Amino acid sequence: MRTQFRDTVSALGDADEKVVVVLGDISMFQFKNFAEKHSNRFFNMGICENSLISITAGLSSQGLRPFVHTIAPFLVDRCVEQIKLDMCYNEFGGTIVTTGATFDYAWDGATHHTYMDLAILRMLPKMGVCQPGSKKEVDSLIRARYAGADPTYVRLSDNPHGLDIDVTFGKANVLKNSSKKLTVMTAGPIAGNVMEAVKDLDVNIVYFSTIKPIDGEAVRKFKDTPILVVHDAFGLHEAINAEMPGLNTTYQGLPDAFCGWYGTVHDLRKRVGLDPASIRAKAQSMLGQRNF
Amino acid sequence: MSALPAFKLPERPLKMDARAKEIRTNIINVSASSGHGHIPTSFSIVDALCAVYNTMSHDPKQPKKADRDIFILSKGHAALGFYCTLATYGYFPIEEVYGFGKFDQKFGCHPDRTKVPGAEASTGSLGHGISLAAGMALGMKIKGENKRRAYTLIGDGESNEGTVWETIMVSVHRKLDNLTIIFDANNSQIRCMPVDNAAARFAAFGCDVHEVDGHDIAAMEKALKAPAKSVKVLVAHTVKGYGCRSLHEGTGMFEWHRRSPKPEEREMLLGELDAYSV
């Protein structure tokens, strides 16, 4: 997804002199060509995430279309107040693009895990919150939002879901719609495990690439079935329930604990019950079936 | 850190500028009327604000004019001083400011750029406005707007925040010689963590430092107009509460930090202001 981010922003930057790239000492080699072609609009600013966000807001105030990019926990968790005040409250837009989603850096421990970002940012007025699961989605969501007045968060991952889904900002995709018994709702890269787990079961499957605004129509459409929300972060479950309080939802996702077990993203997903087998067992249990 | 000679304010107050007196009078009256406002911190910056608005390119009748310079009050709690300054310089009638802090009015106790003509950023949480100003200065450079400048006023207390120094490092590295920072050295942090020898600190970061009497408008205008070799910093030595004896003598600046005068105190403060101005 990071190479797609580079390609999309490079193409936009070639055509639009307002596009500016601000990096926090990451992805410099990815943007080597952009830096050479547009040296006055490329800044590897340093390891100073709070200032990166505020400076990005300042660039936006001058009519530019900045992209600010570095590792997710440092650019979001650390900078919530800068995003809240300098971008949202001040109404200075821009696109925040992070890498290192959830357990992408499993081996680095909890300092590098990111799971609050979507949940926190969806609470901020004017913020658009995107969780693409493939290169195609990255391209589509960035193009839809980068020139708008409101700030946008785009959460990249090194573990795309491997599905071919055409997404539209703010709209969910109903991938399967035939069940009266159970609806599985998911978002972003974990959708790969979800599809592998439940595609042959009697369930509906709804995929979200945008956490805010959540597609309320898609939520209400399945209000009459129990809903299993499978997500490797916080935010989607909350957004669905905020959209329609009283739904019968169950969350299969992260525990209230630091997941500092190292290893790979697959190791951690399995430990917390987000591997295909665990997701399938949960869905079968909700369908009243024995686990096979 | 290189040692600079200690800066000394003049023993006797300068004759107060007529506009600066008008602004301070309005600060006292609006605060007394509304029950809101940080008077001492507003008083310490009035003269610096006059110097900035006398110097920078701006048009109160066209606050969004494309080629304007930009000023951001980073220490947003001095909003009352800022509003009264903008009123004196023609952005809106002072009568509007009497809605200060009241429900559904434009003038909150911290500025909101979407409501107040002339306010370029909504500030209040410390250590944000300076970084926004740096981004604006960088934006001007990218667009080739070489005649425009960004100004920001930060507090010495605010400079306990790490983002102040983070942004200064970035700004110097990016050669933002179109950014001017006014550092209000009003000694508000003497009870916790003062920023001692501020001029040497800024110089050590590579800034173009001018150490000035923060109540001498002419001296500040001269420093503001001087060609900039780097990020320009005016270390403006001020008295928190300058203009009224009660606000700065003894522990006055702490007692009055966020306190509005009762009717009899209003009269007392206005009298003290008169005494300062002759």
PDB file of N, CA and C in Angstrom, chain A residues 5-79:
ATOM      1  N   PHE A   5       0.548   4.547  -2.291  1.00  0.00           N
ATOM      2  CA  PHE A   5       0.487   5.904  -1.733  1.00  0.00           C
ATOM      3  C   PHE A   5       1.477   6.799  -2.480  1.00  0.00           C
ATOM      4  N   ARG A   6       2.710   6.291  -2.636  1.00  0.00           N
ATOM      5  CA  ARG A   6       3.726   7.058  -3.367  1.00  0.00           C
ATOM      6  C   ARG A   6       3.265   7.336  -4.798  1.00  0.00           C
ATOM      7  N   ASP A   7       2.777   6.306  -5.464  1.00  0.00           N
ATOM      8  CA  ASP A   7       2.396   6.471  -6.876  1.00  0.00           C
ATOM      9  C   ASP A   7       1.231   7.444  -7.027  1.00  0.00           C
ATOM     10  N   THR A   8       0.244   7.313  -6.151  1.00  0.00           N
ATOM     11  CA  THR A   8      -0.923   8.198  -6.249  1.00  0.00           C
ATOM     12  C   THR A   8      -0.531   9.640  -5.968  1.00  0.00           C
ATOM     13  N   VAL A   9       0.214   9.853  -4.894  1.00  0.00           N
ATOM     14  CA  VAL A   9       0.599  11.223  -4.542  1.00  0.00           C
ATOM     15  C   VAL A   9       1.545  11.802  -5.590  1.00  0.00           C
ATOM     16  N   SER A  10       2.405  10.977  -6.147  1.00  0.00           N
ATOM     17  CA  SER A  10       3.320  11.467  -7.191  1.00  0.00           C
ATOM     18  C   SER A  10       2.536  11.911  -8.421  1.00  0.00           C
ATOM     19  N   ALA A  11       1.537  11.121  -8.781  1.00  0.00           N
ATOM     20  CA  ALA A  11       0.718  11.501  -9.943  1.00  0.00           C
ATOM     21  C   ALA A  11      -0.062  12.778  -9.652  1.00  0.00           C
ATOM     22  N   LEU A  12      -0.629  12.857  -8.470  1.00  0.00           N
ATOM     23  CA  LEU A  12      -1.367  14.076  -8.101  1.00  0.00           C
ATOM     24  C   LEU A  12      -0.417  15.274  -8.072  1.00  0.00           C
ATOM     25  N   GLY A  13       0.766  15.061  -7.533  1.00  0.00           N
ATOM     26  CA  GLY A  13       1.734  16.154  -7.402  1.00  0.00           C
ATOM     27  C   GLY A  13       2.260  16.643  -8.736  1.00  0.00           C
ATOM     28  N   ASP A  14       2.328  15.744  -9.717  1.00  0.00           N
ATOM     29  CA  ASP A  14       2.763  16.163 -11.064  1.00  0.00           C
ATOM     30  C   ASP A  14       1.732  17.102 -11.695  1.00  0.00           C
ATOM     31  N   ALA A  15       0.468  16.858 -11.391  1.00  0.00           N
ATOM     32  CA  ALA A  15      -0.601  17.622 -12.037  1.00  0.00           C
ATOM     33  C   ALA A  15      -1.061  18.825 -11.202  1.00  0.00           C
ATOM     34  N   ASP A  16      -0.736  18.825  -9.931  1.00  0.00           N
ATOM     35  CA  ASP A  16      -1.305  19.829  -9.024  1.00  0.00           C
ATOM     36  C   ASP A  16      -0.176  20.456  -8.203  1.00  0.00           C
ATOM     37  N   GLU A  17       0.103  21.717  -8.474  1.00  0.00           N
ATOM     38  CA  GLU A  17       1.211  22.400  -7.790  1.00  0.00           C
ATOM     39  C   GLU A  17       0.936  22.685  -6.324  1.00  0.00           C
ATOM     40  N   LYS A  18      -0.274  22.392  -5.898  1.00  0.00           N
ATOM     41  CA  LYS A  18      -0.601  22.616  -4.486  1.00  0.00           C
ATOM     42  C   LYS A  18      -0.236  21.415  -3.605  1.00  0.00           C
ATOM     43  N   VAL A  19       0.098  20.299  -4.227  1.00  0.00           N
ATOM     44  CA  VAL A  19       0.413  19.091  -3.446  1.00  0.00           C
ATOM     45  C   VAL A  19       1.798  19.217  -2.809  1.00  0.00           C
ATOM     46  N   VAL A  20       1.841  19.028  -1.492  1.00  0.00           N
ATOM     47  CA  VAL A  20       3.093  19.104  -0.730  1.00  0.00           C
ATOM     48  C   VAL A  20       3.229  17.816   0.084  1.00  0.00           C
ATOM     49  N   VAL A  21       4.438  17.278   0.152  1.00  0.00           N
ATOM     50  CA  VAL A  21       4.687  16.060   0.931  1.00  0.00           C
ATOM     51  C   VAL A  21       5.579  16.399   2.127  1.00  0.00           C
ATOM     52  N   VAL A  22       5.103  16.036   3.314  1.00  0.00           N
ATOM     53  CA  VAL A  22       5.839  16.253   4.566  1.00  0.00           C
ATOM     54  C   VAL A  22       6.073  14.894   5.216  1.00  0.00           C
ATOM     55  N   LEU A  23       7.327  14.502   5.359  1.00  0.00           N
ATOM     56  CA  LEU A  23       7.643  13.197   5.937  1.00  0.00           C
ATOM     57  C   LEU A  23       8.307  13.349   7.307  1.00  0.00           C
ATOM     58  N   GLY A  24       8.057  12.375   8.156  1.00  0.00           N
ATOM     59  CA  GLY A  24       8.716  12.333   9.460  1.00  0.00           C
ATOM     60  C   GLY A  24       9.852  11.329   9.469  1.00  0.00           C
ATOM     61  N   ASP A  25      10.772  11.508   8.531  1.00  0.00           N
ATOM     62  CA  ASP A  25      11.957  10.669   8.400  1.00  0.00           C
ATOM     63  C   ASP A  25      11.608   9.206   8.137  1.00  0.00           C
ATOM     64  N   ILE A  26      10.674   9.000   7.245  1.00  0.00           N
ATOM     65  CA  ILE A  26      10.322   7.660   6.784  1.00  0.00           C
ATOM     66  C   ILE A  26       9.886   7.779   5.320  1.00  0.00           C
ATOM     67  N   SER A  27      10.051   6.711   4.566  1.00  0.00           N
ATOM     68  CA  SER A  27       9.634   6.651   3.158  1.00  0.00           C
ATOM     69  C   SER A  27      10.388   7.623   2.247  1.00  0.00           C
ATOM     70  N   MET A  28      11.579   8.061   2.657  1.00  0.00           N
ATOM     71  CA  MET A  28      12.326   9.002   1.814  1.00  0.00           C
ATOM     72  C   MET A  28      12.688   8.372   0.478  1.00  0.00           C
ATOM     73  N   PHE A  29      13.075   7.105   0.519  1.00  0.00           N
ATOM     74  CA  PHE A  29      13.483   6.460  -0.735  1.00  0.00           C
ATOM     75  C   PHE A  29      12.275   6.268  -1.654  1.00  0.00           C
ATOM     76  N   GLN A  30      11.127   6.009  -1.049  1.00  0.00           N
ATOM     77  CA  GLN A  30       9.907   5.885  -1.855  1.00  0.00           C
ATOM     78  C   GLN A  30       9.660   7.179  -2.639  1.00  0.00           C
ATOM     79  N   PHE A  31       9.926   8.307  -2.001  1.00  0.00           N
ATOM     80  CA  PHE A  31       9.588   9.598  -2.615  1.00  0.00           C
ATOM     81  C   PHE A  31      10.804  10.266  -3.277  1.00  0.00           C
ATOM     82  N   LYS A  32      11.809   9.455  -3.607  1.00  0.00           N
ATOM     83  CA  LYS A  32      13.032  10.032  -4.186  1.00  0.00           C
ATOM     84  C   LYS A  32      12.727  10.814  -5.466  1.00  0.00           C
ATOM     85  N   ASN A  33      11.924  10.219  -6.330  1.00  0.00           N
ATOM     86  CA  ASN A  33      11.610  10.907  -7.596  1.00  0.00           C
ATOM     87  C   ASN A  33      10.798  12.168  -7.368  1.00  0.00           C
ATOM     88  N   PHE A  34       9.822  12.076  -6.473  1.00  0.00           N
ATOM     89  CA  PHE A  34       9.020  13.259  -6.164  1.00  0.00           C
ATOM     90  C   PHE A  34       9.926  14.367  -5.635  1.00  0.00           C
ATOM     91  N   ALA A  35      10.836  13.994  -4.752  1.00  0.00           N
ATOM     92  CA  ALA A  35      11.740  14.989  -4.148  1.00  0.00           C
ATOM     93  C   ALA A  35      12.602  15.659  -5.212  1.00  0.00           C
ATOM     94  N   GLU A  36      13.027  14.873  -6.199  1.00  0.00           N
ATOM     95  CA  GLU A  36      13.870  15.453  -7.251  1.00  0.00           C
ATOM     96  C   GLU A  36      13.059  16.352  -8.182  1.00  0.00           C
ATOM     97  N   LYS A  37      11.841  15.926  -8.479  1.00  0.00           N
ATOM     98  CA  LYS A  37      11.016  16.715  -9.413  1.00  0.00           C
ATOM     99  C   LYS A  37      10.400  17.948  -8.764  1.00  0.00           C
ATOM    100  N   HIS A  38      10.072  17.820  -7.501  1.00  0.00           N
ATOM    101  CA  HIS A  38       9.341  18.904  -6.824  1.00  0.00           C
ATOM    102  C   HIS A  38      10.039  19.255  -5.514  1.00  0.00           C
ATOM    103  N   SER A  39      11.290  19.649  -5.602  1.00  0.00           N
ATOM    104  CA  SER A  39      12.081  19.837  -4.372  1.00  0.00           C
ATOM    105  C   SER A  39      11.498  20.920  -3.467  1.00  0.00           C
ATOM    106  N   ASN A  40      10.783  21.872  -4.055  1.00  0.00           N
ATOM    107  CA  ASN A  40      10.206  22.946  -3.232  1.00  0.00           C
ATOM    108  C   ASN A  40       8.904  22.518  -2.557  1.00  0.00           C
ATOM    109  N   ARG A  41       8.449  21.293  -2.871  1.00  0.00           N
ATOM    110  CA  ARG A  41       7.205  20.802  -2.255  1.00  0.00           C
ATOM    111  C   ARG A  41       7.420  19.472  -1.535  1.00  0.00           C
ATOM    112  N   PHE A  42       8.673  19.170  -1.226  1.00  0.00           N
ATOM    113  CA  PHE A  42       8.991  17.926  -0.521  1.00  0.00           C
ATOM    114  C   PHE A  42       9.847  18.255   0.700  1.00  0.00           C
ATOM    115  N   PHE A  43       9.429  17.760   1.849  1.00  0.00           N
ATOM    116  CA  PHE A  43      10.152  18.057   3.085  1.00  0.00           C
ATOM    117  C   PHE A  43      10.250  16.804   3.950  1.00  0.00           C
ATOM    118  N   ASN A  44      11.452  16.289   4.098  1.00  0.00           N
ATOM    119  CA  ASN A  44      11.668  15.285   5.143  1.00  0.00           C
ATOM    120  C   ASN A  44      12.001  16.069   6.407  1.00  0.00           C
ATOM    121  N   MET A  45      10.982  16.340   7.185  1.00  0.00           N
ATOM    122  CA  MET A  45      11.027  17.410   8.178  1.00  0.00           C
ATOM    123  C   MET A  45      11.777  17.023   9.442  1.00  0.00           C
ATOM    124  N   GLY A  46      11.817  15.733   9.766  1.00  0.00           N
ATOM    125  CA  GLY A  46      12.488  15.333  10.999  1.00  0.00           C
ATOM    126  C   GLY A  46      11.550  14.553  11.906  1.00  0.00           C
ATOM    127  N   ILE A  47      12.103  14.103  13.020  1.00  0.00           N
ATOM    128  CA  ILE A  47      11.328  13.268  13.954  1.00  0.00           C
ATOM    129  C   ILE A  47      10.696  14.206  14.983  1.00  0.00           C
ATOM    130  N   CYS A  48       9.627  14.837  14.593  1.00  0.00           N
ATOM    131  CA  CYS A  48       8.997  15.877  15.419  1.00  0.00           C
ATOM    132  C   CYS A  48       7.515  15.901  15.055  1.00  0.00           C
ATOM    133  N   GLU A  49       6.832  14.805  15.395  1.00  0.00           N
ATOM    134  CA  GLU A  49       5.496  14.575  14.859  1.00  0.00           C
ATOM    135  C   GLU A  49       4.501  15.678  15.221  1.00  0.00           C
ATOM    136  N   ASN A  50       4.557  16.186  16.457  1.00  0.00           N
ATOM    137  CA  ASN A  50       3.601  17.230  16.840  1.00  0.00           C
ATOM    138  C   ASN A  50       3.720  18.444  15.918  1.00  0.00           C
ATOM    139  N   SER A  51       4.959  18.836  15.680  1.00  0.00           N
ATOM    140  CA  SER A  51       5.166  19.985  14.783  1.00  0.00           C
ATOM    141  C   SER A  51       4.791  19.639  13.349  1.00  0.00           C
ATOM    142  N   LEU A  52       5.012  18.384  12.951  1.00  0.00           N
ATOM    143  CA  LEU A  52       4.644  17.997  11.583  1.00  0.00           C
ATOM    144  C   LEU A  52       3.163  18.261  11.335  1.00  0.00           C
ATOM    145  N   ILE A  53       2.332  17.870  12.298  1.00  0.00           N
ATOM    146  CA  ILE A  53       0.890  18.057  12.116  1.00  0.00           C
ATOM    147  C   ILE A  53       0.547  19.546  12.067  1.00  0.00           C
ATOM    148  N   SER A  54       1.091  20.318  12.996  1.00  0.00           N
ATOM    149  CA  SER A  54       0.744  21.745  13.038  1.00  0.00           C
ATOM    150  C   SER A  54       1.256  22.468  11.798  1.00  0.00           C
ATOM    151  N   ILE A  55       2.454  22.129  11.377  1.00  0.00           N
ATOM    152  CA  ILE A  55       3.007  22.764  10.174  1.00  0.00           C
ATOM    153  C   ILE A  55       2.171  22.372   8.957  1.00  0.00           C
ATOM    154  N   THR A  56       1.734  21.128   8.918  1.00  0.00           N
ATOM    155  CA  THR A  56       0.845  20.693   7.833  1.00  0.00           C
ATOM    156  C   THR A  56      -0.436  21.525   7.826  1.00  0.00           C
ATOM    157  N   ALA A  57      -0.979  21.777   9.002  1.00  0.00           N
ATOM    158  CA  ALA A  57      -2.178  22.624   9.096  1.00  0.00           C
ATOM    159  C   ALA A  57      -1.874  24.027   8.586  1.00  0.00           C
ATOM    160  N   GLY A  58      -0.710  24.534   8.936  1.00  0.00           N
ATOM    161  CA  GLY A  58      -0.311  25.865   8.461  1.00  0.00           C
ATOM    162  C   GLY A  58      -0.181  25.903   6.945  1.00  0.00           C
ATOM    163  N   LEU A  59       0.373  24.857   6.364  1.00  0.00           N
ATOM    164  CA  LEU A  59       0.472  24.777   4.897  1.00  0.00           C
ATOM    165  C   LEU A  59      -0.929  24.791   4.279  1.00  0.00           C
ATOM    166  N   SER A  60      -1.812  24.029   4.885  1.00  0.00           N
ATOM    167  CA  SER A  60      -3.185  23.979   4.374  1.00  0.00           C
ATOM    168  C   SER A  60      -3.842  25.349   4.432  1.00  0.00           C
ATOM    169  N   SER A  61      -3.561  26.093   5.492  1.00  0.00           N
ATOM    170  CA  SER A  61      -4.169  27.428   5.641  1.00  0.00           C
ATOM    171  C   SER A  61      -3.793  28.344   4.485  1.00  0.00           C
ATOM    172  N   GLN A  62      -2.689  28.037   3.837  1.00  0.00           N
ATOM    173  CA  GLN A  62      -2.220  28.870   2.723  1.00  0.00           C
ATOM    174  C   GLN A  62      -2.698  28.345   1.367  1.00  0.00           C
ATOM    175  N   GLY A  63      -3.671  27.451   1.405  1.00  0.00           N
ATOM    176  CA  GLY A  63      -4.270  26.973   0.158  1.00  0.00           C
ATOM    177  C   GLY A  63      -3.558  25.780  -0.453  1.00  0.00           C
ATOM    178  N   LEU A  64      -2.563  25.229   0.248  1.00  0.00           N
ATOM    179  CA  LEU A  64      -1.845  24.063  -0.277  1.00  0.00           C
ATOM    180  C   LEU A  64      -2.577  22.780   0.125  1.00  0.00           C
ATOM    181  N   ARG A  65      -2.161  21.657  -0.487  1.00  0.00           N
ATOM    182  CA  ARG A  65      -2.810  20.370  -0.231  1.00  0.00           C
ATOM    183  C   ARG A  65      -1.761  19.392   0.298  1.00  0.00           C
ATOM    184  N   PRO A  66      -1.477  19.490   1.582  1.00  0.00           N
ATOM    185  CA  PRO A  66      -0.366  18.717   2.136  1.00  0.00           C
ATOM    186  C   PRO A  66      -0.735  17.279   2.483  1.00  0.00           C
ATOM    187  N   PHE A  67       0.256  16.398   2.305  1.00  0.00           N
ATOM    188  CA  PHE A  67       0.215  15.031   2.828  1.00  0.00           C
ATOM    189  C   PHE A  67       1.293  14.937   3.903  1.00  0.00           C
ATOM    190  N   VAL A  68       0.921  14.476   5.080  1.00  0.00           N
ATOM    191  CA  VAL A  68       1.911  14.283   6.145  1.00  0.00           C
ATOM    192  C   VAL A  68       1.942  12.799   6.479  1.00  0.00           C
ATOM    193  N   HIS A  69       3.154  12.265   6.608  1.00  0.00           N
ATOM    194  CA  HIS A  69       3.287  10.803   6.644  1.00  0.00           C
ATOM    195  C   HIS A  69       4.397  10.358   7.579  1.00  0.00           C
ATOM    196  N   THR A  70       4.068   9.472   8.480  1.00  0.00           N
ATOM    197  CA  THR A  70       5.084   8.710   9.203  1.00  0.00           C
ATOM    198  C   THR A  70       4.382   7.537   9.894  1.00  0.00           C
ATOM    199  N   ILE A  71       5.019   6.968  10.916  1.00  0.00           N
ATOM    200  CA  ILE A  71       4.506   5.739  11.536  1.00  0.00           C
ATOM    201  C   ILE A  71       3.300   6.063  12.425  1.00  0.00           C
ATOM    202  N   ALA A  72       2.296   5.195  12.347  1.00  0.00           N
ATOM    203  CA  ALA A  72       0.982   5.508  12.912  1.00  0.00           C
ATOM    204  C   ALA A  72       0.966   5.900  14.391  1.00  0.00           C
ATOM    205  N   PRO A  73       1.565   5.144  15.309  1.00  0.00           N
ATOM    206  CA  PRO A  73       1.403   5.530  16.719  1.00  0.00           C
ATOM    207  C   PRO A  73       1.966   6.908  17.010  1.00  0.00           C
ATOM    208  N   PHE A  74       3.027   7.270  16.293  1.00  0.00           N
ATOM    209  CA  PHE A  74       3.676   8.544  16.585  1.00  0.00           C
ATOM    210  C   PHE A  74       2.922   9.719  15.945  1.00  0.00           C
ATOM    211  N   LEU A  75       2.318   9.476  14.810  1.00  0.00           N
ATOM    212  CA  LEU A  75       1.642  10.574  14.118  1.00  0.00           C
ATOM    213  C   LEU A  75       0.200  10.754  14.593  1.00  0.00           C
ATOM    214  N   VAL A  76      -0.386   9.717  15.177  1.00  0.00           N
ATOM    215  CA  VAL A  76      -1.766   9.856  15.649  1.00  0.00           C
ATOM    216  C   VAL A  76      -1.833   9.867  17.181  1.00  0.00           C
ATOM    217  N   ASP A  77      -1.418   8.764  17.811  1.00  0.00           N
ATOM    218  CA  ASP A  77      -1.557   8.693  19.267  1.00  0.00           C
ATOM    219  C   ASP A  77      -0.862   9.883  19.933  1.00  0.00           C
ATOM    220  N   ARG A  78       0.334  10.192  19.455  1.00  0.00           N
ATOM    221  CA  ARG A  78       1.125  11.261  20.062  1.00  0.00           C
ATOM    222  C   ARG A  78       0.553  12.655  19.753  1.00  0.00           C
ATOM    223  N   CYS A  79      -0.149  12.771  18.666  1.00  0.00           N
ATOM    224  CA  CYS A  79      -0.503  14.096  18.123  1.00  0.00           C
ATOM    225  C   CYS A  79      -2.001  14.367  18.137  1.00  0.00           C
TER     226      CYS A  79
END
